């Protein structure tokens, strides 16, 4: 029922290339995770906040803002691995089973927030989301410290098995915690639903230290999807034009051919949206 609502919401980005990338990346992690219960589905939501979340049944949402903000593919994979850990350990199902009435309240608030956002009532959506979050905290439905540590442990193990750098998860979470003032809200959205404690950060650091040094070269697809996520969430001419101008400013400072190609690809998408076909083809060829 929740996915039916999400799929009909404008924030659901039904983009074939992004869906293919997220599910390829996600299943690279799932294939080495000790879970055989769920068919996972990873999908992008248009939202500038740094967030990702799982809902019952193995559906994992990744916000466009998170994809753009990730400084490496290991960071993005780390967040996804953490969410896979929640699903594989059945944290959501266990919470719902323990407190069915309260779970219904939380899930209902989430759906109401989505519907309000779709109707264009941003303030109403925020109020409902905050109200839902308060209800979840009040009724002790947020992930417990034990569940967060367990998802960290499972996620870190999956990262290493899949060939990623486990420090990606640690680095991303620490950056979220240390740079709260940089973001629009008082804290990144991810911290509201996945509270970071000093104990948890310390535990994560100890685990990554024990796992040793692992290097991972970002895939070129990761760079391309990041550029794609800069353009596709925009829905109006001014938005596409603004992104195109910003990418053009960055292009001369590109540090290598991969970065130049990714930026040229982003420009091609932006000009296609602007219906400037000749420029779109020129930058596609350049990429």
PDB file of N, CA and C in Angstrom, residues 119-215:
ATOM      1  N   UNK A 119       0.104  17.457  -2.987  1.00  0.00           N
ATOM      2  CA  UNK A 119      -0.936  18.466  -3.180  1.00  0.00           C
ATOM      3  C   UNK A 119      -0.369  19.876  -3.166  1.00  0.00           C
ATOM      4  N   UNK A 120       0.931  19.989  -2.907  1.00  0.00           N
ATOM      5  CA  UNK A 120       1.580  21.300  -2.933  1.00  0.00           C
ATOM      6  C   UNK A 120       1.595  22.004  -1.601  1.00  0.00           C
ATOM      7  N   UNK A 121       1.185  21.323  -0.552  1.00  0.00           N
ATOM      8  CA  UNK A 121       1.161  21.936   0.765  1.00  0.00           C
ATOM      9  C   UNK A 121       2.427  21.571   1.521  1.00  0.00           C
ATOM     10  N   UNK A 122       3.487  22.321   1.251  1.00  0.00           N
ATOM     11  CA  UNK A 122       4.771  22.023   1.872  1.00  0.00           C
ATOM     12  C   UNK A 122       4.730  22.137   3.376  1.00  0.00           C
ATOM     13  N   UNK A 123       4.053  23.197   3.902  1.00  0.00           N
ATOM     14  CA  UNK A 123       3.986  23.383   5.341  1.00  0.00           C
ATOM     15  C   UNK A 123       3.196  22.261   5.998  1.00  0.00           C
ATOM     16  N   UNK A 124       2.101  21.857   5.343  1.00  0.00           N
ATOM     17  CA  UNK A 124       1.303  20.766   5.895  1.00  0.00           C
ATOM     18  C   UNK A 124       2.100  19.477   5.919  1.00  0.00           C
ATOM     19  N   UNK A 125       2.859  19.253   4.843  1.00  0.00           N
ATOM     20  CA  UNK A 125       3.673  18.044   4.778  1.00  0.00           C
ATOM     21  C   UNK A 125       4.706  18.031   5.896  1.00  0.00           C
ATOM     22  N   UNK A 126       5.341  19.194   6.117  1.00  0.00           N
ATOM     23  CA  UNK A 126       6.344  19.269   7.171  1.00  0.00           C
ATOM     24  C   UNK A 126       5.714  19.034   8.539  1.00  0.00           C
ATOM     25  N   UNK A 127       4.555  19.650   8.761  1.00  0.00           N
ATOM     26  CA  UNK A 127       3.888  19.496  10.047  1.00  0.00           C
ATOM     27  C   UNK A 127       3.515  18.042  10.292  1.00  0.00           C
ATOM     28  N   UNK A 128       2.978  17.381   9.256  1.00  0.00           N
ATOM     29  CA  UNK A 128       2.597  15.986   9.404  1.00  0.00           C
ATOM     30  C   UNK A 128       3.806  15.106   9.640  1.00  0.00           C
ATOM     31  N   UNK A 129       4.890  15.400   8.890  1.00  0.00           N
ATOM     32  CA  UNK A 129       6.097  14.601   9.055  1.00  0.00           C
ATOM     33  C   UNK A 129       6.666  14.768  10.450  1.00  0.00           C
ATOM     34  N   UNK A 130       6.701  16.032  10.931  1.00  0.00           N
ATOM     35  CA  UNK A 130       7.214  16.285  12.278  1.00  0.00           C
ATOM     36  C   UNK A 130       6.309  15.643  13.314  1.00  0.00           C
ATOM     37  N   UNK A 131       4.991  15.773  13.103  1.00  0.00           N
ATOM     38  CA  UNK A 131       4.052  15.154  14.030  1.00  0.00           C
ATOM     39  C   UNK A 131       4.204  13.648  14.066  1.00  0.00           C
ATOM     40  N   UNK A 132       4.378  13.062  12.864  1.00  0.00           N
ATOM     41  CA  UNK A 132       4.579  11.617  12.798  1.00  0.00           C
ATOM     42  C   UNK A 132       5.851  11.205  13.493  1.00  0.00           C
ATOM     43  N   UNK A 133       6.940  11.998  13.268  1.00  0.00           N
ATOM     44  CA  UNK A 133       8.212  11.690  13.905  1.00  0.00           C
ATOM     45  C   UNK A 133       8.099  11.772  15.424  1.00  0.00           C
ATOM     46  N   UNK A 134       7.391  12.816  15.910  1.00  0.00           N
ATOM     47  CA  UNK A 134       7.222  12.963  17.351  1.00  0.00           C
ATOM     48  C   UNK A 134       6.467  11.777  17.926  1.00  0.00           C
ATOM     49  N   UNK A 135       5.450  11.330  17.179  1.00  0.00           N
ATOM     50  CA  UNK A 135       4.680  10.182  17.654  1.00  0.00           C
ATOM     51  C   UNK A 135       5.538   8.924  17.698  1.00  0.00           C
ATOM     52  N   UNK A 136       6.386   8.774  16.676  1.00  0.00           N
ATOM     53  CA  UNK A 136       7.258   7.607  16.652  1.00  0.00           C
ATOM     54  C   UNK A 136       8.201   7.610  17.842  1.00  0.00           C
ATOM     55  N   UNK A 137       8.799   8.778  18.134  1.00  0.00           N
ATOM     56  CA  UNK A 137       9.725   8.860  19.259  1.00  0.00           C
ATOM     57  C   UNK A 137       8.983   8.618  20.562  1.00  0.00           C
ATOM     58  N   UNK A 138       7.825   9.250  20.687  1.00  0.00           N
ATOM     59  CA  UNK A 138       7.053   9.118  21.912  1.00  0.00           C
ATOM     60  C   UNK A 138       6.674   7.662  22.174  1.00  0.00           C
ATOM     61  N   UNK A 139       6.387   6.936  21.126  1.00  0.00           N
ATOM     62  CA  UNK A 139       5.965   5.548  21.278  1.00  0.00           C
ATOM     63  C   UNK A 139       7.116   4.565  21.102  1.00  0.00           C
ATOM     64  N   UNK A 140       8.361   5.100  21.109  1.00  0.00           N
ATOM     65  CA  UNK A 140       9.565   4.279  21.074  1.00  0.00           C
ATOM     66  C   UNK A 140       9.628   3.394  19.834  1.00  0.00           C
ATOM     67  N   UNK A 141       9.277   3.999  18.682  1.00  0.00           N
ATOM     68  CA  UNK A 141       9.320   3.240  17.442  1.00  0.00           C
ATOM     69  C   UNK A 141      10.542   3.558  16.593  1.00  0.00           C
ATOM     70  N   UNK A 142      11.334   4.558  17.006  1.00  0.00           N
ATOM     71  CA  UNK A 142      12.561   4.801  16.263  1.00  0.00           C
ATOM     72  C   UNK A 142      13.505   3.639  16.518  1.00  0.00           C
ATOM     73  N   UNK A 143      14.457   3.442  15.587  1.00  0.00           N
ATOM     74  CA  UNK A 143      15.370   2.328  15.737  1.00  0.00           C
ATOM     75  C   UNK A 143      16.114   2.423  17.063  1.00  0.00           C
ATOM     76  N   UNK A 144      16.211   1.317  17.768  1.00  0.00           N
ATOM     77  CA  UNK A 144      16.945   1.289  19.026  1.00  0.00           C
ATOM     78  C   UNK A 144      18.438   1.388  18.759  1.00  0.00           C
ATOM     79  N   UNK A 145      19.200   1.697  19.799  1.00  0.00           N
ATOM     80  CA  UNK A 145      20.645   1.758  19.650  1.00  0.00           C
ATOM     81  C   UNK A 145      21.196   0.411  19.204  1.00  0.00           C
ATOM     82  N   UNK A 146      20.620  -0.647  19.760  1.00  0.00           N
ATOM     83  CA  UNK A 146      21.068  -1.984  19.372  1.00  0.00           C
ATOM     84  C   UNK A 146      20.807  -2.271  17.905  1.00  0.00           C
ATOM     85  N   UNK A 147      19.639  -1.835  17.415  1.00  0.00           N
ATOM     86  CA  UNK A 147      19.308  -2.058  16.007  1.00  0.00           C
ATOM     87  C   UNK A 147      20.234  -1.267  15.098  1.00  0.00           C
ATOM     88  N   UNK A 148      20.569  -0.026  15.502  1.00  0.00           N
ATOM     89  CA  UNK A 148      21.480   0.784  14.686  1.00  0.00           C
ATOM     90  C   UNK A 148      22.868   0.152  14.632  1.00  0.00           C
ATOM     91  N   UNK A 149      23.357  -0.305  15.767  1.00  0.00           N
ATOM     92  CA  UNK A 149      24.681  -0.944  15.784  1.00  0.00           C
ATOM     93  C   UNK A 149      24.667  -2.223  14.965  1.00  0.00           C
ATOM     94  N   UNK A 150      23.555  -2.961  15.034  1.00  0.00           N
ATOM     95  CA  UNK A 150      23.450  -4.203  14.267  1.00  0.00           C
ATOM     96  C   UNK A 150      23.436  -3.915  12.772  1.00  0.00           C
ATOM     97  N   UNK A 151      22.709  -2.866  12.354  1.00  0.00           N
ATOM     98  CA  UNK A 151      22.681  -2.490  10.940  1.00  0.00           C
ATOM     99  C   UNK A 151      24.054  -2.003  10.486  1.00  0.00           C
ATOM    100  N   UNK A 152      24.757  -1.285  11.369  1.00  0.00           N
ATOM    101  CA  UNK A 152      26.132  -0.874  11.052  1.00  0.00           C
ATOM    102  C   UNK A 152      27.016  -2.089  10.830  1.00  0.00           C
ATOM    103  N   UNK A 153      26.923  -3.045  11.740  1.00  0.00           N
ATOM    104  CA  UNK A 153      27.773  -4.239  11.663  1.00  0.00           C
ATOM    105  C   UNK A 153      27.502  -5.025  10.383  1.00  0.00           C
ATOM    106  N   UNK A 154      26.221  -5.262  10.099  1.00  0.00           N
ATOM    107  CA  UNK A 154      25.854  -6.000   8.893  1.00  0.00           C
ATOM    108  C   UNK A 154      26.265  -5.213   7.652  1.00  0.00           C
ATOM    109  N   UNK A 155      26.031  -3.893   7.671  1.00  0.00           N
ATOM    110  CA  UNK A 155      26.370  -3.056   6.522  1.00  0.00           C
ATOM    111  C   UNK A 155      27.859  -3.013   6.254  1.00  0.00           C
ATOM    112  N   UNK A 156      28.669  -2.864   7.300  1.00  0.00           N
ATOM    113  CA  UNK A 156      30.125  -2.829   7.133  1.00  0.00           C
ATOM    114  C   UNK A 156      30.645  -4.144   6.575  1.00  0.00           C
ATOM    115  N   UNK A 157      30.120  -5.250   7.066  1.00  0.00           N
ATOM    116  CA  UNK A 157      30.532  -6.560   6.560  1.00  0.00           C
ATOM    117  C   UNK A 157      30.187  -6.707   5.086  1.00  0.00           C
ATOM    118  N   UNK A 158      28.990  -6.259   4.711  1.00  0.00           N
ATOM    119  CA  UNK A 158      28.576  -6.344   3.308  1.00  0.00           C
ATOM    120  C   UNK A 158      29.440  -5.458   2.423  1.00  0.00           C
ATOM    121  N   UNK A 159      29.789  -4.257   2.916  1.00  0.00           N
ATOM    122  CA  UNK A 159      30.636  -3.350   2.143  1.00  0.00           C
ATOM    123  C   UNK A 159      31.959  -4.013   1.779  1.00  0.00           C
ATOM    124  N   UNK A 160      32.588  -4.627   2.770  1.00  0.00           N
ATOM    125  CA  UNK A 160      33.889  -5.267   2.532  1.00  0.00           C
ATOM    126  C   UNK A 160      33.733  -6.445   1.583  1.00  0.00           C
ATOM    127  N   UNK A 161      32.727  -7.264   1.808  1.00  0.00           N
ATOM    128  CA  UNK A 161      32.519  -8.432   0.941  1.00  0.00           C
ATOM    129  C   UNK A 161      32.257  -8.020  -0.508  1.00  0.00           C
ATOM    130  N   UNK A 162      31.591  -6.865  -0.690  1.00  0.00           N
ATOM    131  CA  UNK A 162      31.258  -6.401  -2.043  1.00  0.00           C
ATOM    132  C   UNK A 162      32.402  -5.620  -2.686  1.00  0.00           C
ATOM    133  N   UNK A 163      33.497  -5.425  -1.948  1.00  0.00           N
ATOM    134  CA  UNK A 163      34.659  -4.759  -2.515  1.00  0.00           C
ATOM    135  C   UNK A 163      34.710  -3.255  -2.312  1.00  0.00           C
ATOM    136  N   UNK A 164      33.851  -2.705  -1.447  1.00  0.00           N
ATOM    137  CA  UNK A 164      33.863  -1.274  -1.182  1.00  0.00           C
ATOM    138  C   UNK A 164      34.733  -0.959   0.036  1.00  0.00           C
ATOM    139  N   UNK A 165      34.990   0.330   0.232  1.00  0.00           N
ATOM    140  CA  UNK A 165      35.776   0.790   1.367  1.00  0.00           C
ATOM    141  C   UNK A 165      34.846   0.980   2.564  1.00  0.00           C
ATOM    142  N   UNK A 166      35.020   0.215   3.657  1.00  0.00           N
ATOM    143  CA  UNK A 166      34.119   0.351   4.807  1.00  0.00           C
ATOM    144  C   UNK A 166      34.186   1.724   5.457  1.00  0.00           C
ATOM    145  N   UNK A 167      35.272   2.464   5.234  1.00  0.00           N
ATOM    146  CA  UNK A 167      35.367   3.815   5.793  1.00  0.00           C
ATOM    147  C   UNK A 167      34.387   4.765   5.129  1.00  0.00           C
ATOM    148  N   UNK A 168      33.825   4.337   3.980  1.00  0.00           N
ATOM    149  CA  UNK A 168      32.819   5.157   3.322  1.00  0.00           C
ATOM    150  C   UNK A 168      31.626   5.398   4.227  1.00  0.00           C
ATOM    151  N   UNK A 169      31.154   4.347   4.913  1.00  0.00           N
ATOM    152  CA  UNK A 169      30.030   4.497   5.833  1.00  0.00           C
ATOM    153  C   UNK A 169      30.410   5.387   7.001  1.00  0.00           C
ATOM    154  N   UNK A 170      31.565   5.126   7.583  1.00  0.00           N
ATOM    155  CA  UNK A 170      32.024   5.914   8.726  1.00  0.00           C
ATOM    156  C   UNK A 170      32.196   7.378   8.348  1.00  0.00           C
ATOM    157  N   UNK A 171      32.852   7.648   7.226  1.00  0.00           N
ATOM    158  CA  UNK A 171      33.107   9.028   6.810  1.00  0.00           C
ATOM    159  C   UNK A 171      31.819   9.797   6.572  1.00  0.00           C
ATOM    160  N   UNK A 172      30.857   9.143   5.928  1.00  0.00           N
ATOM    161  CA  UNK A 172      29.612   9.837   5.600  1.00  0.00           C
ATOM    162  C   UNK A 172      28.831  10.177   6.864  1.00  0.00           C
ATOM    163  N   UNK A 173      28.695   9.217   7.773  1.00  0.00           N
ATOM    164  CA  UNK A 173      27.950   9.471   8.998  1.00  0.00           C
ATOM    165  C   UNK A 173      28.617  10.540   9.850  1.00  0.00           C
ATOM    166  N   UNK A 174      29.945  10.508   9.912  1.00  0.00           N
ATOM    167  CA  UNK A 174      30.654  11.506  10.703  1.00  0.00           C
ATOM    168  C   UNK A 174      30.502  12.897  10.089  1.00  0.00           C
ATOM    169  N   UNK A 175      30.502  12.974   8.763  1.00  0.00           N
ATOM    170  CA  UNK A 175      30.327  14.268   8.101  1.00  0.00           C
ATOM    171  C   UNK A 175      28.920  14.819   8.350  1.00  0.00           C
ATOM    172  N   UNK A 176      27.920  13.940   8.353  1.00  0.00           N
ATOM    173  CA  UNK A 176      26.563  14.368   8.665  1.00  0.00           C
ATOM    174  C   UNK A 176      26.506  14.976  10.058  1.00  0.00           C
ATOM    175  N   UNK A 177      27.140  14.312  10.999  1.00  0.00           N
ATOM    176  CA  UNK A 177      27.085  14.760  12.387  1.00  0.00           C
ATOM    177  C   UNK A 177      27.845  16.066  12.598  1.00  0.00           C
ATOM    178  N   UNK A 178      28.981  16.209  11.940  1.00  0.00           N
ATOM    179  CA  UNK A 178      29.845  17.360  12.183  1.00  0.00           C
ATOM    180  C   UNK A 178      29.420  18.613  11.438  1.00  0.00           C
ATOM    181  N   UNK A 179      28.687  18.448  10.335  1.00  0.00           N
ATOM    182  CA  UNK A 179      28.367  19.601   9.489  1.00  0.00           C
ATOM    183  C   UNK A 179      26.884  19.929   9.449  1.00  0.00           C
ATOM    184  N   UNK A 180      26.178  19.721  10.565  1.00  0.00           N
ATOM    185  CA  UNK A 180      24.739  19.971  10.588  1.00  0.00           C
ATOM    186  C   UNK A 180      24.387  21.389  10.145  1.00  0.00           C
ATOM    187  N   UNK A 181      25.222  22.359  10.516  1.00  0.00           N
ATOM    188  CA  UNK A 181      24.894  23.757  10.226  1.00  0.00           C
ATOM    189  C   UNK A 181      24.917  24.076   8.737  1.00  0.00           C
ATOM    190  N   UNK A 182      25.541  23.195   7.955  1.00  0.00           N
ATOM    191  CA  UNK A 182      25.638  23.452   6.518  1.00  0.00           C
ATOM    192  C   UNK A 182      24.302  23.251   5.819  1.00  0.00           C
ATOM    193  N   UNK A 183      23.459  22.412   6.404  1.00  0.00           N
ATOM    194  CA  UNK A 183      22.221  22.024   5.727  1.00  0.00           C
ATOM    195  C   UNK A 183      21.063  22.921   6.145  1.00  0.00           C
ATOM    196  N   UNK A 184      19.989  22.859   5.375  1.00  0.00           N
ATOM    197  CA  UNK A 184      18.856  23.758   5.577  1.00  0.00           C
ATOM    198  C   UNK A 184      18.188  23.515   6.935  1.00  0.00           C
ATOM    199  N   UNK A 185      17.968  22.287   7.295  1.00  0.00           N
ATOM    200  CA  UNK A 185      17.317  21.972   8.557  1.00  0.00           C
ATOM    201  C   UNK A 185      18.345  22.026   9.684  1.00  0.00           C
ATOM    202  N   UNK A 186      17.851  21.897  10.886  1.00  0.00           N
ATOM    203  CA  UNK A 186      18.748  21.905  12.041  1.00  0.00           C
ATOM    204  C   UNK A 186      19.685  20.711  11.992  1.00  0.00           C
ATOM    205  N   UNK A 187      19.232  19.635  11.410  1.00  0.00           N
ATOM    206  CA  UNK A 187      20.064  18.452  11.242  1.00  0.00           C
ATOM    207  C   UNK A 187      19.626  17.745   9.969  1.00  0.00           C
ATOM    208  N   UNK A 188      20.560  17.057   9.276  1.00  0.00           N
ATOM    209  CA  UNK A 188      20.158  16.290   8.097  1.00  0.00           C
ATOM    210  C   UNK A 188      19.047  15.311   8.438  1.00  0.00           C
ATOM    211  N   UNK A 189      18.147  15.097   7.484  1.00  0.00           N
ATOM    212  CA  UNK A 189      16.993  14.233   7.738  1.00  0.00           C
ATOM    213  C   UNK A 189      17.399  12.848   8.208  1.00  0.00           C
ATOM    214  N   UNK A 190      18.543  12.377   7.711  1.00  0.00           N
ATOM    215  CA  UNK A 190      18.956  11.019   8.062  1.00  0.00           C
ATOM    216  C   UNK A 190      19.213  10.888   9.556  1.00  0.00           C
ATOM    217  N   UNK A 191      19.671  11.985  10.187  1.00  0.00           N
ATOM    218  CA  UNK A 191      19.973  11.920  11.608  1.00  0.00           C
ATOM    219  C   UNK A 191      18.707  11.872  12.456  1.00  0.00           C
ATOM    220  N   UNK A 192      17.585  12.337  11.915  1.00  0.00           N
ATOM    221  CA  UNK A 192      16.338  12.303  12.660  1.00  0.00           C
ATOM    222  C   UNK A 192      15.819  10.888  12.827  1.00  0.00           C
ATOM    223  N   UNK A 193      16.015  10.072  11.803  1.00  0.00           N
ATOM    224  CA  UNK A 193      15.511   8.700  11.852  1.00  0.00           C
ATOM    225  C   UNK A 193      16.595   7.684  12.208  1.00  0.00           C
ATOM    226  N   UNK A 194      17.868   8.114  12.134  1.00  0.00           N
ATOM    227  CA  UNK A 194      18.982   7.220  12.458  1.00  0.00           C
ATOM    228  C   UNK A 194      19.939   7.960  13.388  1.00  0.00           C
ATOM    229  N   UNK A 195      19.513   8.219  14.633  1.00  0.00           N
ATOM    230  CA  UNK A 195      20.324   9.044  15.527  1.00  0.00           C
ATOM    231  C   UNK A 195      21.718   8.469  15.746  1.00  0.00           C
ATOM    232  N   UNK A 196      22.710   9.360  15.631  1.00  0.00           N
ATOM    233  CA  UNK A 196      24.099   8.976  15.848  1.00  0.00           C
ATOM    234  C   UNK A 196      24.497   9.319  17.277  1.00  0.00           C
ATOM    235  N   UNK A 197      25.037   8.372  17.990  1.00  0.00           N
ATOM    236  CA  UNK A 197      25.549   8.614  19.329  1.00  0.00           C
ATOM    237  C   UNK A 197      27.066   8.490  19.298  1.00  0.00           C
ATOM    238  N   UNK A 198      27.723   9.049  20.316  1.00  0.00           N
ATOM    239  CA  UNK A 198      29.171   8.940  20.420  1.00  0.00           C
ATOM    240  C   UNK A 198      29.566   7.470  20.497  1.00  0.00           C
ATOM    241  N   UNK A 199      28.764   6.707  21.216  1.00  0.00           N
ATOM    242  CA  UNK A 199      29.034   5.274  21.365  1.00  0.00           C
ATOM    243  C   UNK A 199      28.977   4.562  20.016  1.00  0.00           C
ATOM    244  N   UNK A 200      27.982   4.940  19.204  1.00  0.00           N
ATOM    245  CA  UNK A 200      27.825   4.279  17.908  1.00  0.00           C
ATOM    246  C   UNK A 200      28.960   4.649  16.964  1.00  0.00           C
ATOM    247  N   UNK A 201      29.348   5.927  16.942  1.00  0.00           N
ATOM    248  CA  UNK A 201      30.461   6.359  16.102  1.00  0.00           C
ATOM    249  C   UNK A 201      31.738   5.635  16.515  1.00  0.00           C
ATOM    250  N   UNK A 202      31.964   5.538  17.827  1.00  0.00           N
ATOM    251  CA  UNK A 202      33.158   4.856  18.329  1.00  0.00           C
ATOM    252  C   UNK A 202      33.159   3.391  17.924  1.00  0.00           C
ATOM    253  N   UNK A 203      31.992   2.754  18.028  1.00  0.00           N
ATOM    254  CA  UNK A 203      31.883   1.344  17.647  1.00  0.00           C
ATOM    255  C   UNK A 203      32.168   1.166  16.158  1.00  0.00           C
ATOM    256  N   UNK A 204      31.661   2.105  15.332  1.00  0.00           N
ATOM    257  CA  UNK A 204      31.891   2.027  13.894  1.00  0.00           C
ATOM    258  C   UNK A 204      33.372   2.214  13.566  1.00  0.00           C
ATOM    259  N   UNK A 205      34.024   3.148  14.242  1.00  0.00           N
ATOM    260  CA  UNK A 205      35.457   3.374  14.022  1.00  0.00           C
ATOM    261  C   UNK A 205      36.266   2.136  14.381  1.00  0.00           C
ATOM    262  N   UNK A 206      35.923   1.505  15.502  1.00  0.00           N
ATOM    263  CA  UNK A 206      36.647   0.299  15.920  1.00  0.00           C
ATOM    264  C   UNK A 206      36.478  -0.825  14.910  1.00  0.00           C
ATOM    265  N   UNK A 207      35.271  -0.964  14.381  1.00  0.00           N
ATOM    266  CA  UNK A 207      35.017  -2.041  13.416  1.00  0.00           C
ATOM    267  C   UNK A 207      35.775  -1.804  12.106  1.00  0.00           C
ATOM    268  N   UNK A 208      35.769  -0.560  11.614  1.00  0.00           N
ATOM    269  CA  UNK A 208      36.480  -0.279  10.363  1.00  0.00           C
ATOM    270  C   UNK A 208      37.984  -0.449  10.546  1.00  0.00           C
ATOM    271  N   UNK A 209      38.479  -0.109  11.741  1.00  0.00           N
ATOM    272  CA  UNK A 209      39.905  -0.288  12.021  1.00  0.00           C
ATOM    273  C   UNK A 209      40.267  -1.777  11.980  1.00  0.00           C
ATOM    274  N   UNK A 210      39.399  -2.610  12.545  1.00  0.00           N
ATOM    275  CA  UNK A 210      39.654  -4.054  12.554  1.00  0.00           C
ATOM    276  C   UNK A 210      39.560  -4.659  11.156  1.00  0.00           C
ATOM    277  N   UNK A 211      38.723  -4.052  10.300  1.00  0.00           N
ATOM    278  CA  UNK A 211      38.566  -4.573   8.942  1.00  0.00           C
ATOM    279  C   UNK A 211      39.772  -4.262   8.063  1.00  0.00           C
ATOM    280  N   UNK A 212      40.576  -3.279   8.484  1.00  0.00           N
ATOM    281  CA  UNK A 212      41.783  -2.947   7.732  1.00  0.00           C
ATOM    282  C   UNK A 212      41.502  -2.019   6.565  1.00  0.00           C
ATOM    283  N   UNK A 213      42.537  -1.759   5.786  1.00  0.00           N
ATOM    284  CA  UNK A 213      42.447  -0.814   4.669  1.00  0.00           C
ATOM    285  C   UNK A 213      41.884  -1.507   3.433  1.00  0.00           C
ATOM    286  N   UNK A 214      40.855  -0.913   2.858  1.00  0.00           N
ATOM    287  CA  UNK A 214      40.260  -1.417   1.611  1.00  0.00           C
ATOM    288  C   UNK A 214      40.070  -0.234   0.677  1.00  0.00           C
ATOM    289  N   UNK A 215      40.581  -0.326  -0.508  1.00  0.00           N
ATOM    290  CA  UNK A 215      40.411   0.753  -1.484  1.00  0.00           C
ATOM    291  C   UNK A 215      39.394   0.338  -2.544  1.00  0.00           C
TER     292      UNK A 215
END
